[in-house]
mmCIF file of C-alpha atoms in Angstrom:
data_model
loop_
_atom_site.group_PDB
_atom_site.id
_atom_site.type_symbol
_atom_site.label_atom_id
_atom_site.label_comp_id
_atom_site.label_asym_id
_atom_site.label_seq_id
_atom_site.Cartn_x
_atom_site.Cartn_y
_atom_site.Cartn_z
ATOM 1 C CA UNK A 1 -0.021 -0.011 0.003
ATOM 2 C CA UNK A 2 1.335 3.417 -0.989
ATOM 3 C CA UNK A 3 1.003 6.618 1.041
ATOM 4 C CA UNK A 4 1.262 10.175 -0.137
ATOM 5 C CA UNK A 5 3.864 10.757 2.593
ATOM 6 C CA UNK A 6 6.168 7.992 1.572
ATOM 7 C CA UNK A 7 9.442 8.390 -0.183
ATOM 8 C CA UNK A 8 9.038 11.834 -1.899
ATOM 9 C CA UNK A 9 12.004 13.578 -0.222
ATOM 10 C CA UNK A 10 15.462 12.935 -1.798
ATOM 11 C CA UNK A 11 17.581 10.918 0.547
ATOM 12 C CA UNK A 12 14.656 9.780 2.681
ATOM 13 C CA UNK A 13 14.868 6.272 4.010
ATOM 14 C CA UNK A 14 12.375 3.901 2.229
ATOM 15 C CA UNK A 15 9.243 3.381 4.150
ATOM 16 C CA UNK A 16 9.651 6.436 6.445
ATOM 17 C CA UNK A 17 7.026 9.142 6.268
ATOM 18 C CA UNK A 18 7.920 12.372 4.379
ATOM 19 C CA UNK A 19 6.637 14.752 6.967
ATOM 20 C CA UNK A 20 6.646 18.544 6.463
ATOM 21 C CA UNK A 21 9.901 20.182 7.568
ATOM 22 C CA UNK A 22 10.633 23.868 8.318
ATOM 23 C CA UNK A 23 12.692 25.547 5.583
ATOM 24 C CA UNK A 24 16.465 25.803 6.023
ATOM 25 C CA UNK A 25 18.895 28.494 5.024
ATOM 26 C CA UNK A 26 20.173 31.856 6.028
ATOM 27 C CA UNK A 27 18.051 34.924 5.579
ATOM 28 C CA UNK A 28 19.229 37.050 2.640
ATOM 29 C CA UNK A 29 16.236 39.395 2.235
ATOM 30 C CA UNK A 30 12.908 40.299 3.850
ATOM 31 C CA UNK A 31 9.972 41.904 2.015
ATOM 32 C CA UNK A 32 6.544 43.279 3.014
ATOM 33 C CA UNK A 33 4.840 41.886 -0.057
ATOM 34 C CA UNK A 34 5.248 38.699 -2.087
ATOM 35 C CA UNK A 35 5.986 40.628 -5.210
ATOM 36 C CA UNK A 36 9.156 41.978 -3.553
ATOM 37 C CA UNK A 37 10.435 38.463 -2.678
ATOM 38 C CA UNK A 38 9.477 37.260 -6.137
ATOM 39 C CA UNK A 39 11.385 40.138 -7.737
ATOM 40 C CA UNK A 40 14.458 39.365 -5.615
ATOM 41 C CA UNK A 41 14.494 35.724 -6.637
ATOM 42 C CA UNK A 42 13.890 36.673 -10.274
ATOM 43 C CA UNK A 43 16.906 39.041 -9.980
ATOM 44 C CA UNK A 44 19.011 36.210 -8.685
ATOM 45 C CA UNK A 45 17.876 33.909 -11.473
ATOM 46 C CA UNK A 46 18.523 36.533 -14.158
ATOM 47 C CA UNK A 47 22.083 36.823 -12.900
ATOM 48 C CA UNK A 48 22.819 33.055 -13.118
ATOM 49 C CA UNK A 49 22.538 32.487 -9.386
ATOM 50 C CA UNK A 50 21.871 28.832 -8.361
ATOM 51 C CA UNK A 51 18.234 29.520 -7.357
ATOM 52 C CA UNK A 52 17.749 25.921 -6.271
ATOM 53 C CA UNK A 53 19.405 26.985 -3.067
ATOM 54 C CA UNK A 54 16.675 29.722 -2.521
ATOM 55 C CA UNK A 55 13.391 29.479 -0.637
ATOM 56 C CA UNK A 56 10.648 32.103 -0.150
ATOM 57 C CA UNK A 57 9.013 31.746 3.254
ATOM 58 C CA UNK A 58 5.774 33.506 4.270
ATOM 59 C CA UNK A 59 5.907 34.489 7.965
ATOM 60 C CA UNK A 60 2.905 35.457 10.180
ATOM 61 C CA UNK A 61 0.275 33.769 8.059
ATOM 62 C CA UNK A 62 -3.225 35.106 7.992
ATOM 63 C CA UNK A 63 -6.454 34.017 6.299
ATOM 64 C CA UNK A 64 -7.973 37.061 4.678
ATOM 65 C CA UNK A 65 -11.626 36.908 3.546
ATOM 66 C CA UNK A 66 -12.573 39.761 1.285
ATOM 67 C CA UNK A 67 -16.301 40.447 1.038
ATOM 68 C CA UNK A 68 -17.307 40.742 -2.613
ATOM 69 C CA UNK A 69 -20.992 41.522 -2.391
ATOM 70 C CA UNK A 70 -24.388 40.934 -0.870
ATOM 71 C CA UNK A 71 -26.131 37.566 -1.491
ATOM 72 C CA UNK A 72 -29.771 37.695 -2.462
ATOM 73 C CA UNK A 73 -32.307 35.149 -3.556
ATOM 74 C CA UNK A 74 -32.141 36.569 -7.099
ATOM 75 C CA UNK A 75 -28.392 36.172 -7.189
ATOM 76 C CA UNK A 76 -28.522 32.609 -5.744
ATOM 77 C CA UNK A 77 -31.095 31.544 -8.242
ATOM 78 C CA UNK A 78 -29.259 33.154 -11.231
ATOM 79 C CA UNK A 79 -25.881 31.594 -10.196
ATOM 80 C CA UNK A 80 -27.544 28.214 -9.707
ATOM 81 C CA UNK A 81 -29.225 28.455 -13.153
ATOM 82 C CA UNK A 82 -25.925 29.426 -14.831
ATOM 83 C CA UNK A 83 -23.841 26.648 -13.209
ATOM 84 C CA UNK A 84 -26.607 24.176 -13.907
ATOM 85 C CA UNK A 85 -26.772 25.283 -17.479
ATOM 86 C CA UNK A 86 -23.087 24.517 -17.963
ATOM 87 C CA UNK A 87 -23.517 21.111 -16.417
ATOM 88 C CA UNK A 88 -26.637 20.409 -18.445
ATOM 89 C CA UNK A 89 -25.075 21.560 -21.699
ATOM 90 C CA UNK A 90 -22.135 19.232 -21.122
ATOM 91 C CA UNK A 91 -24.406 16.245 -20.432
ATOM 92 C CA UNK A 92 -26.597 17.221 -23.386
ATOM 93 C CA UNK A 93 -23.634 17.315 -25.809
ATOM 94 C CA UNK A 94 -22.451 13.924 -24.480
ATOM 95 C CA UNK A 95 -25.916 12.396 -24.959
ATOM 96 C CA UNK A 96 -26.214 13.826 -28.451
ATOM 97 C CA UNK A 97 -22.888 12.310 -29.374
ATOM 98 C CA UNK A 98 -24.201 8.891 -28.459
ATOM 99 C CA UNK A 99 -27.694 9.205 -29.808
ATOM 100 C CA UNK A 100 -28.553 7.600 -33.187
ATOM 101 C CA UNK A 101 -29.455 10.936 -34.991
ATOM 102 C CA UNK A 102 -27.257 13.339 -32.939
ATOM 103 C CA UNK A 103 -30.264 15.689 -32.488
ATOM 104 C CA UNK A 104 -30.290 19.012 -30.875
ATOM 105 C CA UNK A 105 -33.180 17.731 -28.625
ATOM 106 C CA UNK A 106 -30.730 15.907 -26.410
ATOM 107 C CA UNK A 107 -28.733 19.108 -25.970
ATOM 108 C CA UNK A 108 -31.823 21.219 -25.155
ATOM 109 C CA UNK A 109 -33.105 18.564 -22.733
ATOM 110 C CA UNK A 110 -29.800 18.405 -20.947
ATOM 111 C CA UNK A 111 -29.623 22.211 -20.789
ATOM 112 C CA UNK A 112 -33.124 22.521 -19.368
ATOM 113 C CA UNK A 113 -32.660 19.789 -16.773
ATOM 114 C CA UNK A 114 -29.335 21.325 -15.788
ATOM 115 C CA UNK A 115 -30.890 24.731 -15.236
ATOM 116 C CA UNK A 116 -33.659 23.236 -13.110
ATOM 117 C CA UNK A 117 -31.198 21.163 -11.090
ATOM 118 C CA UNK A 118 -28.943 24.278 -10.539
ATOM 119 C CA UNK A 119 -31.800 26.484 -9.365
ATOM 120 C CA UNK A 120 -33.157 23.772 -7.003
ATOM 121 C CA UNK A 121 -29.782 22.941 -5.450
ATOM 122 C CA UNK A 122 -28.860 26.644 -5.105
ATOM 123 C CA UNK A 123 -32.171 27.306 -3.453
ATOM 124 C CA UNK A 124 -31.877 24.337 -1.059
ATOM 125 C CA UNK A 125 -28.334 25.310 -0.043
ATOM 126 C CA UNK A 126 -29.079 28.990 0.492
ATOM 127 C CA UNK A 127 -32.342 28.296 2.232
ATOM 128 C CA UNK A 128 -30.617 25.940 4.667
ATOM 129 C CA UNK A 129 -28.244 28.750 5.769
ATOM 130 C CA UNK A 130 -31.292 30.717 7.066
ATOM 131 C CA UNK A 131 -29.687 34.093 6.417
ATOM 132 C CA UNK A 132 -26.527 33.408 8.468
ATOM 133 C CA UNK A 133 -24.311 34.239 5.519
ATOM 134 C CA UNK A 134 -25.898 36.741 3.186
ATOM 135 C CA UNK A 135 -22.707 37.768 1.395
ATOM 136 C CA UNK A 136 -20.191 36.348 -1.009
ATOM 137 C CA UNK A 137 -16.470 36.427 -0.399
ATOM 138 C CA UNK A 138 -13.070 35.268 -1.605
ATOM 139 C CA UNK A 139 -10.488 33.877 0.830
ATOM 140 C CA UNK A 140 -6.675 33.756 0.513
ATOM 141 C CA UNK A 141 -3.700 32.998 2.675
ATOM 142 C CA UNK A 142 -1.332 35.925 3.057
ATOM 143 C CA UNK A 143 1.757 36.584 5.167
ATOM 144 C CA UNK A 144 2.855 39.513 7.177
ATOM 145 C CA UNK A 145 6.222 39.357 5.518
ATOM 146 C CA UNK A 146 8.179 37.161 3.078
ATOM 147 C CA UNK A 147 11.666 36.119 3.877
ATOM 148 C CA UNK A 148 14.090 34.879 1.209
ATOM 149 C CA UNK A 149 16.457 32.195 2.574
ATOM 150 C CA UNK A 150 19.489 30.750 0.892
ATOM 151 C CA UNK A 151 21.689 27.756 1.710
ATOM 152 C CA UNK A 152 24.797 28.806 3.525
ATOM 153 C CA UNK A 153 27.169 27.871 0.657
ATOM 154 C CA UNK A 154 25.756 30.784 -1.460
ATOM 155 C CA UNK A 155 24.097 33.046 1.141
ATOM 156 C CA UNK A 156 26.716 35.759 1.138
ATOM 157 C CA UNK A 157 26.688 36.017 -2.609
ATOM 158 C CA UNK A 158 22.869 36.195 -2.585
ATOM 159 C CA UNK A 159 22.903 38.908 0.062
ATOM 160 C CA UNK A 160 25.359 40.977 -1.904
ATOM 161 C CA UNK A 161 23.342 40.629 -5.131
ATOM 162 C CA UNK A 162 20.080 41.617 -3.387
ATOM 163 C CA UNK A 163 21.791 44.650 -1.698
ATOM 164 C CA UNK A 164 22.878 45.842 -5.233
ATOM 165 C CA UNK A 165 19.194 45.338 -6.424
ATOM 166 C CA UNK A 166 17.876 47.396 -3.399
ATOM 167 C CA UNK A 167 20.419 50.194 -4.104
ATOM 168 C CA UNK A 168 19.400 50.246 -7.795
ATOM 169 C CA UNK A 169 15.693 50.283 -6.859
ATOM 170 C CA UNK A 170 16.160 53.242 -4.411
ATOM 171 C CA UNK A 171 17.943 55.410 -7.081
ATOM 172 C CA UNK A 172 15.217 54.929 -9.573
#
């Protein structure tokens, strides 16, 4: 029997779990936003630095949920109809491919059934919430800062290269 935690790490002993490990390396840069850390690693890569020695680490992780809009019965039913239409269209096309005459009737039937299914399932789901979540949102994991780490054998070189990048950025 195979496990997703078995033998993925280079040098791991066979049969031992490949458990998560903290990153290793010396800090060579710290940035408020991911774009800064990404720009730093891109600068290293553009200058033929061995970037396999580099790791970007998000520190002070937060789950940020941004509210997008208000959720109403009209929006729930319209969204359910749209998602059901896509599913129904897919099923209808598959049915028409396997039907004897390849008629458009199978596509229209699938589309109609999909719309009804989408509306009903959306209404049941929203109705079951009883108004406890009348908004839509998008969630993402963000960090308070992003550290760039490098293996000790190349850390000093990386630090020097990133210092030159920072000086060039300040002069611009």
